Amino acid sequence: MDANPWLSALSRARANSMSSPLEEVNERLAAGGLSVSREDVRMLAERREEALAEAERVEFGTLAIMAVTEAVATSPCLSQERVARDLAELQDAFYAIRDELPADVPDAEIAEALRGCLDAWGDAAEVAALPAEEVMRYSGEYVRTAEAESLGEYRIIDDEGRAYAFDPAEWDYDELSDGWDGEGWADDWDD
Amino acid sequence: MTGTISARGGAPDFARASDNFARLVTHVASLYCAGGSSSVSVCEANELAASVAYSLGIAHATPEEAARVLDVDDPIVLWHDGIDALNRRIDDVLALWREVVAVMPPIRNMALRDTLASLGEVKKRYDVYFAAHEVPCDIDYQLSEPVDPGLMGVDYLEAWLAQLLAEARWIARFDVGSCVAVLERACPDYRGLHVNLYDLLLPHEGELVPARAG
């Protein structure tokens, strides 16, 4: 079975499972006293298709615009006059950044970084023009994780301030690589 | 999990099968992203879809055959059943690998050594959830009869090890010392070259000393 034609059903399955994007976006924007129109949502949907095609990505879960809107709704840099255009810029930036990061970086960290970057730069178009690494500096969790990984271990702090470190090297194991006659596969070879 | 095909006795429901596949790939993609990302690259999506298709046993199926498999109430249960079956087959592959290692006489060839060491780690290397269709090990040793390159995942490993076991059993019929003596004459660099030991020994069968029983 060629799996590719079946992938087109992905967007259909997601569309069937979603309620109205207009309502969902406006529910999130309400926190900042903002709103978009049905025409704005149509424009955002078109920009989303273009951005996904540009980044060569398939979206299967909650639309990225939801995470972006939730993160930036209360930003002082958004205004009712420009909110739709700015959301479109930030949505473009989201997919471009998403494509440069591994799958285990959550969407929420990208949205958090976009919010921090928007507040710092003050203009969504300028944020969209920044390199991914520059934008991601505004996500505290992303920076902490990147620093921990550079040290070869992952560290988390629980609600009571206790630190837990995870060192991947300690979890390495090798139990199945004995050679014949009991000799190790790499014993005393004059390769 | 029940299919509808037998109940209706007619053609499978293609729309339901298609939706089920989309639902299943969405589920697997969500697991792949650990719930953190809502999108993957087209390349990753294709690989995940290929993995799902392989784990369901429909990688080479016609659309109708695939629809019959996917025309079920719960495709996620179907996928888990496929994963369980693949895990059992990987256990069998490991048993086959142990048999090859036990049978193969200690004739040193780097490609064979590295390949068998890699295959011994198959349980650690095989990503049954997200890359079930891929061959998880580094296979450098050349078989006398190459296996079908169209085989995927566990199918390839089973065929490859079965062929190697047949070759190892033939070599094991002979005394190791006589095998090594022949190899050193026929191909002095048999340790380092990507050669097949069976192919090198077969033309010299008359020079090989039968192995002592027991």
mmCIF file of C-alpha atoms in Angstrom:
data_model
loop_
_atom_site.group_PDB
_atom_site.id
_atom_site.type_symbol
_atom_site.label_atom_id
_atom_site.label_comp_id
_atom_site.label_asym_id
_atom_site.label_seq_id
_atom_site.Cartn_x
_atom_site.Cartn_y
_atom_site.Cartn_z
ATOM 1 C CA MET A 1 0.000 0.000 0.000
ATOM 2 C CA ASP A 2 1.378 3.393 -0.937
ATOM 3 C CA ALA A 3 0.876 5.419 2.233
ATOM 4 C CA ASN A 4 1.050 8.843 0.567
ATOM 5 C CA PRO A 5 -2.522 9.111 -0.763
ATOM 6 C CA TRP A 6 -3.784 8.142 2.659
ATOM 7 C CA LEU A 7 -2.037 11.124 4.206
ATOM 8 C CA SER A 8 -4.515 13.472 2.549
ATOM 9 C CA ALA A 9 -7.087 12.060 4.929
ATOM 10 C CA LEU A 10 -5.110 13.554 7.833
ATOM 11 C CA SER A 11 -6.338 17.091 7.279
ATOM 12 C CA ARG A 12 -9.881 15.812 6.813
ATOM 13 C CA ALA A 13 -9.765 13.948 10.120
ATOM 14 C CA ARG A 14 -8.431 17.033 11.883
ATOM 15 C CA ALA A 15 -11.012 19.312 10.269
ATOM 16 C CA ASN A 16 -13.808 16.979 11.339
ATOM 17 C CA SER A 17 -12.633 17.016 14.925
ATOM 18 C CA MET A 18 -12.374 20.813 15.218
ATOM 19 C CA SER A 19 -14.953 23.304 16.326
ATOM 20 C CA SER A 20 -15.061 26.735 14.642
ATOM 21 C CA PRO A 21 -11.570 28.312 14.408
ATOM 22 C CA LEU A 22 -13.200 31.764 14.571
ATOM 23 C CA GLU A 23 -14.721 31.038 17.967
ATOM 24 C CA GLU A 24 -11.560 29.404 19.273
ATOM 25 C CA VAL A 25 -9.292 32.270 18.188
ATOM 26 C CA ASN A 26 -11.641 34.890 19.582
ATOM 27 C CA GLU A 27 -12.011 33.031 22.881
ATOM 28 C CA ARG A 28 -8.251 33.330 23.300
ATOM 29 C CA LEU A 29 -8.032 36.938 22.070
ATOM 30 C CA ALA A 30 -10.730 37.958 24.547
ATOM 31 C CA ALA A 31 -8.084 37.886 27.307
ATOM 32 C CA GLY A 32 -6.529 40.962 25.671
ATOM 33 C CA GLY A 33 -9.813 42.571 24.643
ATOM 34 C CA LEU A 34 -9.169 41.793 20.953
ATOM 35 C CA SER A 35 -11.056 39.924 18.263
ATOM 36 C CA VAL A 36 -10.824 38.901 14.599
ATOM 37 C CA SER A 37 -13.497 38.637 11.918
ATOM 38 C CA ARG A 38 -14.553 35.656 9.831
ATOM 39 C CA GLU A 39 -12.653 37.196 6.906
ATOM 40 C CA ASP A 40 -9.531 37.469 9.094
ATOM 41 C CA VAL A 41 -9.785 33.778 9.985
ATOM 42 C CA ARG A 42 -10.075 32.913 6.286
ATOM 43 C CA MET A 43 -6.913 34.952 5.625
ATOM 44 C CA LEU A 44 -5.128 33.204 8.517
ATOM 45 C CA ALA A 45 -6.160 29.813 7.116
ATOM 46 C CA GLU A 46 -4.745 30.727 3.684
ATOM 47 C CA ARG A 47 -1.495 31.953 5.227
ATOM 48 C CA ARG A 48 -1.324 28.735 7.254
ATOM 49 C CA GLU A 49 -1.616 26.595 4.098
ATOM 50 C CA GLU A 50 1.141 28.645 2.446
ATOM 51 C CA ALA A 51 3.391 28.442 5.508
ATOM 52 C CA LEU A 52 2.925 24.679 5.852
ATOM 53 C CA ALA A 53 3.661 24.193 2.160
ATOM 54 C CA GLU A 54 6.725 26.426 2.430
ATOM 55 C CA ALA A 55 8.010 24.486 5.454
ATOM 56 C CA GLU A 56 6.914 21.137 3.934
ATOM 57 C CA ARG A 57 5.034 20.134 7.058
ATOM 58 C CA VAL A 58 1.826 18.286 7.876
ATOM 59 C CA GLU A 59 -0.291 19.534 10.753
ATOM 60 C CA PHE A 60 -2.267 16.802 12.482
ATOM 61 C CA GLY A 61 -3.193 18.297 15.859
ATOM 62 C CA THR A 62 -4.462 21.571 17.240
ATOM 63 C CA LEU A 63 -3.809 24.469 14.873
ATOM 64 C CA ALA A 64 -0.657 26.398 15.717
ATOM 65 C CA ILE A 65 -2.598 29.661 15.597
ATOM 66 C CA MET A 66 -4.378 28.571 18.794
ATOM 67 C CA ALA A 67 -1.132 28.268 20.748
ATOM 68 C CA VAL A 68 0.212 31.492 19.233
ATOM 69 C CA THR A 69 -2.979 33.434 19.972
ATOM 70 C CA GLU A 70 -3.133 32.168 23.545
ATOM 71 C CA ALA A 71 0.476 33.224 24.118
ATOM 72 C CA VAL A 72 0.276 36.726 22.621
ATOM 73 C CA ALA A 73 -3.320 37.734 23.383
ATOM 74 C CA THR A 74 -2.342 39.958 26.305
ATOM 75 C CA SER A 75 0.763 41.439 24.667
ATOM 76 C CA PRO A 76 0.803 45.252 24.814
ATOM 77 C CA CYS A 77 2.250 45.216 21.301
ATOM 78 C CA LEU A 78 -1.007 44.013 19.712
ATOM 79 C CA SER A 79 -3.777 46.395 18.722
ATOM 80 C CA GLN A 80 -7.248 45.769 17.353
ATOM 81 C CA GLU A 81 -6.323 47.484 14.071
ATOM 82 C CA ARG A 82 -3.359 45.211 13.356
ATOM 83 C CA VAL A 83 -4.162 42.028 15.254
ATOM 84 C CA ALA A 84 -5.053 39.876 12.219
ATOM 85 C CA ARG A 85 -1.977 40.939 10.255
ATOM 86 C CA ASP A 86 0.284 40.430 13.280
ATOM 87 C CA LEU A 87 -1.180 36.999 13.998
ATOM 88 C CA ALA A 88 -0.495 36.037 10.388
ATOM 89 C CA GLU A 89 3.149 37.136 10.735
ATOM 90 C CA LEU A 90 3.527 35.221 13.996
ATOM 91 C CA GLN A 91 1.884 32.136 12.485
ATOM 92 C CA ASP A 92 4.401 32.236 9.609
ATOM 93 C CA ALA A 93 7.212 32.586 12.142
ATOM 94 C CA PHE A 94 5.835 29.675 14.167
ATOM 95 C CA TYR A 95 5.918 27.195 11.274
ATOM 96 C CA ALA A 96 9.342 28.374 10.112
ATOM 97 C CA ILE A 97 10.739 27.885 13.630
ATOM 98 C CA ARG A 98 8.846 24.610 14.121
ATOM 99 C CA ASP A 99 10.582 23.191 11.073
ATOM 100 C CA GLU A 100 14.019 23.969 12.466
ATOM 101 C CA LEU A 101 13.478 22.368 15.875
ATOM 102 C CA PRO A 102 13.216 18.701 16.814
ATOM 103 C CA ALA A 103 9.783 17.186 17.453
ATOM 104 C CA ASP A 104 10.359 16.992 21.200
ATOM 105 C CA VAL A 105 10.366 20.796 21.537
ATOM 106 C CA PRO A 106 6.738 21.561 22.435
ATOM 107 C CA ASP A 107 4.657 24.034 20.435
ATOM 108 C CA ALA A 108 4.041 25.863 23.716
ATOM 109 C CA GLU A 109 7.754 26.747 23.999
ATOM 110 C CA ILE A 110 7.748 28.255 20.518
ATOM 111 C CA ALA A 111 4.597 30.234 21.315
ATOM 112 C CA GLU A 112 6.155 31.407 24.596
ATOM 113 C CA ALA A 113 9.275 32.515 22.725
ATOM 114 C CA LEU A 114 7.205 34.386 20.124
ATOM 115 C CA ARG A 115 5.399 36.240 22.918
ATOM 116 C CA GLY A 116 8.629 37.195 24.644
ATOM 117 C CA CYS A 117 10.200 38.232 21.365
ATOM 118 C CA LEU A 118 7.131 40.275 20.359
ATOM 119 C CA ASP A 119 7.193 42.119 23.664
ATOM 120 C CA ALA A 120 10.924 42.820 23.269
ATOM 121 C CA TRP A 121 10.904 43.878 19.590
ATOM 122 C CA GLY A 122 7.443 45.396 19.490
ATOM 123 C CA ASP A 123 6.653 44.410 15.923
ATOM 124 C CA ALA A 124 5.407 41.026 14.628
ATOM 125 C CA ALA A 125 6.980 41.493 11.176
ATOM 126 C CA GLU A 126 10.390 42.020 12.771
ATOM 127 C CA VAL A 127 9.900 38.909 14.914
ATOM 128 C CA ALA A 128 9.064 36.891 11.788
ATOM 129 C CA ALA A 129 12.333 38.035 10.195
ATOM 130 C CA LEU A 130 14.521 36.820 13.091
ATOM 131 C CA PRO A 131 16.418 33.514 13.002
ATOM 132 C CA ALA A 132 14.849 30.661 14.992
ATOM 133 C CA GLU A 133 17.641 30.526 17.548
ATOM 134 C CA GLU A 134 17.266 34.249 18.268
ATOM 135 C CA VAL A 135 13.531 33.882 18.853
ATOM 136 C CA MET A 136 13.901 30.759 21.020
ATOM 137 C CA ARG A 137 16.123 32.655 23.455
ATOM 138 C CA TYR A 138 12.879 34.128 24.746
ATOM 139 C CA SER A 139 11.594 30.740 25.972
ATOM 140 C CA GLY A 140 12.900 30.074 29.461
ATOM 141 C CA GLU A 141 12.159 26.349 29.331
ATOM 142 C CA TYR A 142 13.835 25.960 25.924
ATOM 143 C CA VAL A 143 16.975 27.726 27.148
ATOM 144 C CA ARG A 144 17.091 25.637 30.352
ATOM 145 C CA THR A 145 16.680 22.386 28.414
ATOM 146 C CA ALA A 146 19.306 23.375 25.832
ATOM 147 C CA GLU A 147 21.770 24.262 28.602
ATOM 148 C CA ALA A 148 21.123 20.979 30.415
ATOM 149 C CA GLU A 149 21.588 18.989 27.190
ATOM 150 C CA SER A 150 24.846 20.754 26.514
ATOM 151 C CA LEU A 151 26.007 19.493 29.903
ATOM 152 C CA GLY A 152 25.035 15.932 28.957
ATOM 153 C CA GLU A 153 22.227 15.652 31.445
ATOM 154 C CA TYR A 154 18.640 16.770 31.878
ATOM 155 C CA ARG A 155 17.603 18.454 35.097
ATOM 156 C CA ILE A 156 14.140 19.326 36.352
ATOM 157 C CA ILE A 157 13.026 21.137 39.472
ATOM 158 C CA ASP A 158 9.810 20.027 41.162
ATOM 159 C CA ASP A 159 7.252 22.311 42.835
ATOM 160 C CA GLU A 160 9.110 22.108 46.141
ATOM 161 C CA GLY A 161 12.441 23.110 44.655
ATOM 162 C CA ARG A 162 14.043 19.649 44.605
ATOM 163 C CA ALA A 163 16.327 19.018 41.624
ATOM 164 C CA TYR A 164 16.324 15.769 39.650
ATOM 165 C CA ALA A 165 19.087 15.060 37.146
ATOM 166 C CA PHE A 166 18.913 12.523 34.343
ATOM 167 C CA ASP A 167 22.153 11.394 32.743
ATOM 168 C CA PRO A 168 21.546 9.356 29.559
ATOM 169 C CA ALA A 169 24.971 7.707 29.880
ATOM 170 C CA GLU A 170 23.894 5.958 33.078
ATOM 171 C CA TRP A 171 20.969 4.415 31.254
ATOM 172 C CA ASP A 172 23.059 2.846 28.516
ATOM 173 C CA TYR A 173 23.113 -0.925 28.580
ATOM 174 C CA ASP A 174 24.513 -3.720 26.500
ATOM 175 C CA GLU A 175 23.417 -7.237 27.286
ATOM 176 C CA LEU A 176 23.191 -9.058 23.976
ATOM 177 C CA SER A 177 26.516 -8.739 22.256
ATOM 178 C CA ASP A 178 28.484 -11.820 23.273
ATOM 179 C CA GLY A 179 30.389 -13.537 20.515
ATOM 180 C CA TRP A 180 30.665 -17.219 19.769
ATOM 181 C CA ASP A 181 32.494 -19.469 22.201
ATOM 182 C CA GLY A 182 32.028 -16.819 24.822
ATOM 183 C CA GLU A 183 34.484 -14.375 23.330
ATOM 184 C CA GLY A 184 33.548 -10.724 23.005
ATOM 185 C CA TRP A 185 32.982 -9.642 19.419
ATOM 186 C CA ALA A 186 35.867 -7.190 19.556
ATOM 187 C CA ASP A 187 38.326 -9.189 21.683
ATOM 188 C CA ASP A 188 41.959 -9.051 20.614
ATOM 189 C CA TRP A 189 41.422 -8.432 16.961
ATOM 190 C CA ASP A 190 44.262 -7.238 14.844
ATOM 191 C CA ASP A 191 41.913 -5.329 12.552
ATOM 192 C CA MET B 1 -12.371 -4.655 17.568
ATOM 193 C CA THR B 2 -14.633 -6.038 14.895
ATOM 194 C CA GLY B 3 -14.470 -5.652 11.172
ATOM 195 C CA THR B 4 -17.626 -4.999 9.216
ATOM 196 C CA ILE B 5 -16.688 -6.860 6.093
ATOM 197 C CA SER B 6 -17.718 -10.300 7.315
ATOM 198 C CA ALA B 7 -20.943 -8.954 8.794
ATOM 199 C CA ARG B 8 -21.959 -7.245 5.556
ATOM 200 C CA GLY B 9 -20.375 -9.780 3.296
ATOM 201 C CA GLY B 10 -19.613 -7.055 0.728
ATOM 202 C CA ALA B 11 -16.918 -4.575 -0.163
ATOM 203 C CA PRO B 12 -15.082 -2.806 2.660
ATOM 204 C CA ASP B 13 -16.069 0.711 3.629
ATOM 205 C CA PHE B 14 -13.285 2.733 1.988
ATOM 206 C CA ALA B 15 -14.268 6.008 3.648
ATOM 207 C CA ARG B 16 -14.194 4.459 7.104
ATOM 208 C CA ALA B 17 -10.925 2.691 6.341
ATOM 209 C CA SER B 18 -9.392 5.960 5.105
ATOM 210 C CA ASP B 19 -10.589 7.861 8.176
ATOM 211 C CA ASN B 20 -9.281 5.088 10.426
ATOM 212 C CA PHE B 21 -5.855 5.265 8.808
ATOM 213 C CA ALA B 22 -5.802 9.054 9.223
ATOM 214 C CA ARG B 23 -6.896 8.673 12.850
ATOM 215 C CA LEU B 24 -4.218 6.085 13.457
ATOM 216 C CA VAL B 25 -1.398 8.092 11.842
ATOM 217 C CA THR B 26 -2.558 11.130 13.823
ATOM 218 C CA HIS B 27 -2.374 9.066 17.004
ATOM 219 C CA VAL B 28 1.087 7.750 16.164
ATOM 220 C CA ALA B 29 2.332 11.218 15.144
ATOM 221 C CA SER B 30 1.078 12.576 18.449
ATOM 222 C CA LEU B 31 2.990 9.847 20.299
ATOM 223 C CA TYR B 32 6.047 10.574 18.140
ATOM 224 C CA CYS B 33 5.929 14.230 19.190
ATOM 225 C CA ALA B 34 5.184 13.237 22.780
ATOM 226 C CA GLY B 35 2.132 15.475 22.584
ATOM 227 C CA GLY B 36 4.321 18.561 22.325
ATOM 228 C CA SER B 37 4.125 19.373 18.632
ATOM 229 C CA SER B 38 1.026 19.411 16.454
ATOM 230 C CA SER B 39 2.913 19.112 13.178
ATOM 231 C CA VAL B 40 5.655 17.034 11.605
ATOM 232 C CA SER B 41 7.615 17.381 8.399
ATOM 233 C CA VAL B 42 6.161 15.749 5.299
ATOM 234 C CA CYS B 43 9.124 13.374 5.352
ATOM 235 C CA GLU B 44 8.413 12.348 8.952
ATOM 236 C CA ALA B 45 4.704 11.961 8.170
ATOM 237 C CA ASN B 46 5.498 9.657 5.265
ATOM 238 C CA GLU B 47 7.860 7.583 7.402
ATOM 239 C CA LEU B 48 5.283 7.304 10.197
ATOM 240 C CA ALA B 49 2.581 6.323 7.711
ATOM 241 C CA ALA B 50 4.898 3.698 6.215
ATOM 242 C CA SER B 51 5.643 2.378 9.703
ATOM 243 C CA VAL B 52 1.947 2.136 10.537
ATOM 244 C CA ALA B 53 1.186 0.423 7.233
ATOM 245 C CA TYR B 54 3.957 -2.111 7.862
ATOM 246 C CA SER B 55 2.861 -2.831 11.425
ATOM 247 C CA LEU B 56 -0.680 -3.468 10.140
ATOM 248 C CA GLY B 57 0.688 -5.846 7.485
ATOM 249 C CA ILE B 58 -0.600 -3.717 4.598
ATOM 250 C CA ALA B 59 2.665 -2.244 3.326
ATOM 251 C CA HIS B 60 2.339 -4.077 0.022
ATOM 252 C CA ALA B 61 -1.432 -4.478 0.031
ATOM 253 C CA THR B 62 -3.788 -3.279 -2.681
ATOM 254 C CA PRO B 63 -6.137 -0.452 -1.687
ATOM 255 C CA GLU B 64 -8.970 -2.972 -1.288
ATOM 256 C CA GLU B 65 -6.895 -5.317 0.874
ATOM 257 C CA ALA B 66 -5.770 -2.368 3.013
ATOM 258 C CA ALA B 67 -9.348 -1.151 3.345
ATOM 259 C CA ARG B 68 -10.482 -4.582 4.514
ATOM 260 C CA VAL B 69 -7.860 -4.519 7.276
ATOM 261 C CA LEU B 70 -8.674 -0.941 8.279
ATOM 262 C CA ASP B 71 -12.460 -1.291 8.194
ATOM 263 C CA VAL B 72 -12.631 -1.797 11.963
ATOM 264 C CA ASP B 73 -14.179 -0.087 14.968
ATOM 265 C CA ASP B 74 -10.921 0.815 16.692
ATOM 266 C CA PRO B 75 -7.793 1.218 14.508
ATOM 267 C CA ILE B 76 -5.615 1.963 17.530
ATOM 268 C CA VAL B 77 -6.342 -1.467 18.994
ATOM 269 C CA LEU B 78 -5.544 -2.902 15.574
ATOM 270 C CA TRP B 79 -2.193 -1.102 15.588
ATOM 271 C CA HIS B 80 -1.333 -2.322 19.090
ATOM 272 C CA ASP B 81 -2.113 -5.882 17.984
ATOM 273 C CA GLY B 82 0.306 -5.363 15.082
ATOM 274 C CA ILE B 83 2.974 -3.995 17.436
ATOM 275 C CA ASP B 84 2.572 -7.015 19.744
ATOM 276 C CA ALA B 85 2.923 -9.369 16.797
ATOM 277 C CA LEU B 86 6.090 -7.589 15.615
ATOM 278 C CA ASN B 87 7.569 -7.741 19.110
ATOM 279 C CA ARG B 88 6.978 -11.496 19.196
ATOM 280 C CA ARG B 89 8.657 -11.816 15.807
ATOM 281 C CA ILE B 90 11.629 -9.800 17.047
ATOM 282 C CA ASP B 91 11.961 -12.297 19.918
ATOM 283 C CA ASP B 92 12.027 -15.054 17.296
ATOM 284 C CA VAL B 93 14.631 -13.103 15.284
ATOM 285 C CA LEU B 94 16.786 -12.916 18.384
ATOM 286 C CA ALA B 95 16.420 -16.669 18.910
ATOM 287 C CA LEU B 96 17.473 -17.168 15.287
ATOM 288 C CA TRP B 97 20.453 -14.863 15.837
ATOM 289 C CA ARG B 98 21.507 -16.913 18.888
ATOM 290 C CA GLU B 99 21.302 -20.062 16.792
ATOM 291 C CA VAL B 100 23.483 -18.507 14.073
ATOM 292 C CA VAL B 101 26.046 -17.400 16.666
ATOM 293 C CA ALA B 102 26.087 -20.883 18.205
ATOM 294 C CA VAL B 103 26.436 -22.656 14.864
ATOM 295 C CA MET B 104 28.902 -20.308 13.100
ATOM 296 C CA PRO B 105 32.482 -21.577 13.527
ATOM 297 C CA PRO B 106 34.937 -18.961 14.838
ATOM 298 C CA ILE B 107 36.283 -17.869 11.459
ATOM 299 C CA ARG B 108 37.154 -14.231 11.760
ATOM 300 C CA ASN B 109 35.719 -11.810 9.275
ATOM 301 C CA MET B 110 35.212 -8.205 10.290
ATOM 302 C CA ALA B 111 32.001 -7.639 8.344
ATOM 303 C CA LEU B 112 30.477 -10.799 9.791
ATOM 304 C CA ARG B 113 31.572 -9.874 13.298
ATOM 305 C CA ASP B 114 30.199 -6.330 13.082
ATOM 306 C CA THR B 115 26.956 -7.457 11.455
ATOM 307 C CA LEU B 116 26.286 -10.135 14.062
ATOM 308 C CA ALA B 117 27.151 -7.733 16.879
ATOM 309 C CA SER B 118 24.668 -5.251 15.415
ATOM 310 C CA LEU B 119 21.954 -7.883 14.971
ATOM 311 C CA GLY B 120 22.433 -8.946 18.578
ATOM 312 C CA GLU B 121 21.232 -5.517 19.609
ATOM 313 C CA VAL B 122 18.080 -5.761 17.524
ATOM 314 C CA LYS B 123 15.718 -5.347 20.459
ATOM 315 C CA LYS B 124 17.413 -2.129 21.463
ATOM 316 C CA ARG B 125 17.686 -0.862 17.906
ATOM 317 C CA TYR B 126 14.262 -1.749 16.510
ATOM 318 C CA ASP B 127 11.801 1.126 16.749
ATOM 319 C CA VAL B 128 8.580 -0.852 16.495
ATOM 320 C CA TYR B 129 6.375 2.180 17.115
ATOM 321 C CA PHE B 130 7.731 4.754 14.693
ATOM 322 C CA ALA B 131 10.021 2.935 12.253
ATOM 323 C CA ALA B 132 8.660 -0.614 12.123
ATOM 324 C CA HIS B 133 9.327 -0.812 8.379
ATOM 325 C CA GLU B 134 13.025 -0.036 8.665
ATOM 326 C CA VAL B 135 15.825 -2.572 9.024
ATOM 327 C CA PRO B 136 17.290 -1.503 12.339
ATOM 328 C CA CYS B 137 20.769 -3.022 12.173
ATOM 329 C CA ASP B 138 23.995 -2.353 10.267
ATOM 330 C CA ILE B 139 24.275 -5.276 7.886
ATOM 331 C CA ASP B 140 27.647 -5.242 6.121
ATOM 332 C CA TYR B 141 28.261 -8.961 5.577
ATOM 333 C CA GLN B 142 27.502 -10.159 2.048
ATOM 334 C CA LEU B 143 25.361 -13.275 1.856
ATOM 335 C CA SER B 144 25.911 -15.903 -0.819
ATOM 336 C CA GLU B 145 22.266 -15.479 -1.887
ATOM 337 C CA PRO B 146 21.145 -11.888 -1.233
ATOM 338 C CA VAL B 147 17.687 -11.567 0.240
ATOM 339 C CA ASP B 148 14.964 -9.642 -1.566
ATOM 340 C CA PRO B 149 15.846 -5.943 -1.105
ATOM 341 C CA GLY B 150 12.126 -5.159 -1.225
ATOM 342 C CA LEU B 151 11.617 -6.814 2.151
ATOM 343 C CA MET B 152 11.154 -4.447 5.070
ATOM 344 C CA GLY B 153 11.654 -4.475 8.828
ATOM 345 C CA VAL B 154 11.392 -7.851 10.532
ATOM 346 C CA ASP B 155 10.732 -9.613 7.218
ATOM 347 C CA TYR B 156 14.192 -8.634 5.990
ATOM 348 C CA LEU B 157 15.883 -9.705 9.227
ATOM 349 C CA GLU B 158 14.130 -13.086 9.234
ATOM 350 C CA ALA B 159 15.099 -13.785 5.622
ATOM 351 C CA TRP B 160 18.666 -12.554 6.124
ATOM 352 C CA LEU B 161 19.322 -14.619 9.250
ATOM 353 C CA ALA B 162 17.678 -17.729 7.762
ATOM 354 C CA GLN B 163 20.048 -17.519 4.788
ATOM 355 C CA LEU B 164 23.063 -16.926 7.027
ATOM 356 C CA LEU B 165 22.062 -19.871 9.229
ATOM 357 C CA ALA B 166 21.973 -22.134 6.165
ATOM 358 C CA GLU B 167 25.452 -20.942 5.164
ATOM 359 C CA ALA B 168 26.759 -21.293 8.731
ATOM 360 C CA ARG B 169 25.421 -24.835 9.006
ATOM 361 C CA TRP B 170 27.234 -25.814 5.818
ATOM 362 C CA ILE B 171 30.515 -24.286 7.054
ATOM 363 C CA ALA B 172 30.071 -25.950 10.456
ATOM 364 C CA ARG B 173 30.177 -29.376 8.780
ATOM 365 C CA PHE B 174 33.919 -28.871 8.382
ATOM 366 C CA ASP B 175 36.886 -28.564 10.698
ATOM 367 C CA VAL B 176 37.646 -24.920 11.515
ATOM 368 C CA GLY B 177 41.376 -25.342 10.981
ATOM 369 C CA SER B 178 40.903 -26.709 7.477
ATOM 370 C CA CYS B 179 38.467 -23.870 6.664
ATOM 371 C CA VAL B 180 40.970 -21.261 7.820
ATOM 372 C CA ALA B 181 43.783 -22.948 5.862
ATOM 373 C CA VAL B 182 41.691 -22.876 2.676
ATOM 374 C CA LEU B 183 40.659 -19.264 3.246
ATOM 375 C CA GLU B 184 44.232 -18.138 3.807
ATOM 376 C CA ARG B 185 45.212 -19.665 0.477
ATOM 377 C CA ALA B 186 42.114 -18.650 -1.497
ATOM 378 C CA CYS B 187 41.711 -15.157 -0.091
ATOM 379 C CA PRO B 188 44.508 -14.110 2.284
ATOM 380 C CA ASP B 189 42.665 -10.955 3.340
ATOM 381 C CA TYR B 190 39.409 -12.764 4.081
ATOM 382 C CA ARG B 191 39.296 -11.123 7.517
ATOM 383 C CA GLY B 192 39.097 -7.571 6.299
ATOM 384 C CA LEU B 193 37.411 -7.839 2.895
ATOM 385 C CA HIS B 194 33.666 -7.852 2.343
ATOM 386 C CA VAL B 195 33.646 -11.455 1.217
ATOM 387 C CA ASN B 196 31.275 -14.345 1.785
ATOM 388 C CA LEU B 197 32.919 -17.240 3.612
ATOM 389 C CA TYR B 198 30.575 -19.846 2.118
ATOM 390 C CA ASP B 199 31.322 -18.672 -1.420
ATOM 391 C CA LEU B 200 35.067 -18.837 -0.751
ATOM 392 C CA LEU B 201 34.915 -22.303 0.798
ATOM 393 C CA LEU B 202 32.430 -24.045 -1.513
ATOM 394 C CA PRO B 203 34.800 -24.440 -4.521
ATOM 395 C CA HIS B 204 37.314 -26.092 -2.148
ATOM 396 C CA GLU B 205 34.856 -28.495 -0.509
ATOM 397 C CA GLY B 206 37.085 -31.461 -1.373
ATOM 398 C CA GLU B 207 39.968 -29.936 0.601
ATOM 399 C CA LEU B 208 37.938 -29.417 3.768
ATOM 400 C CA VAL B 209 38.151 -31.914 6.607
ATOM 401 C CA PRO B 210 34.827 -33.006 8.081
ATOM 402 C CA ALA B 211 34.275 -31.748 11.593
ATOM 403 C CA ARG B 212 34.576 -34.286 14.372
ATOM 404 C CA ALA B 213 31.208 -35.376 15.752
ATOM 405 C CA GLY B 214 30.173 -33.924 19.115
#
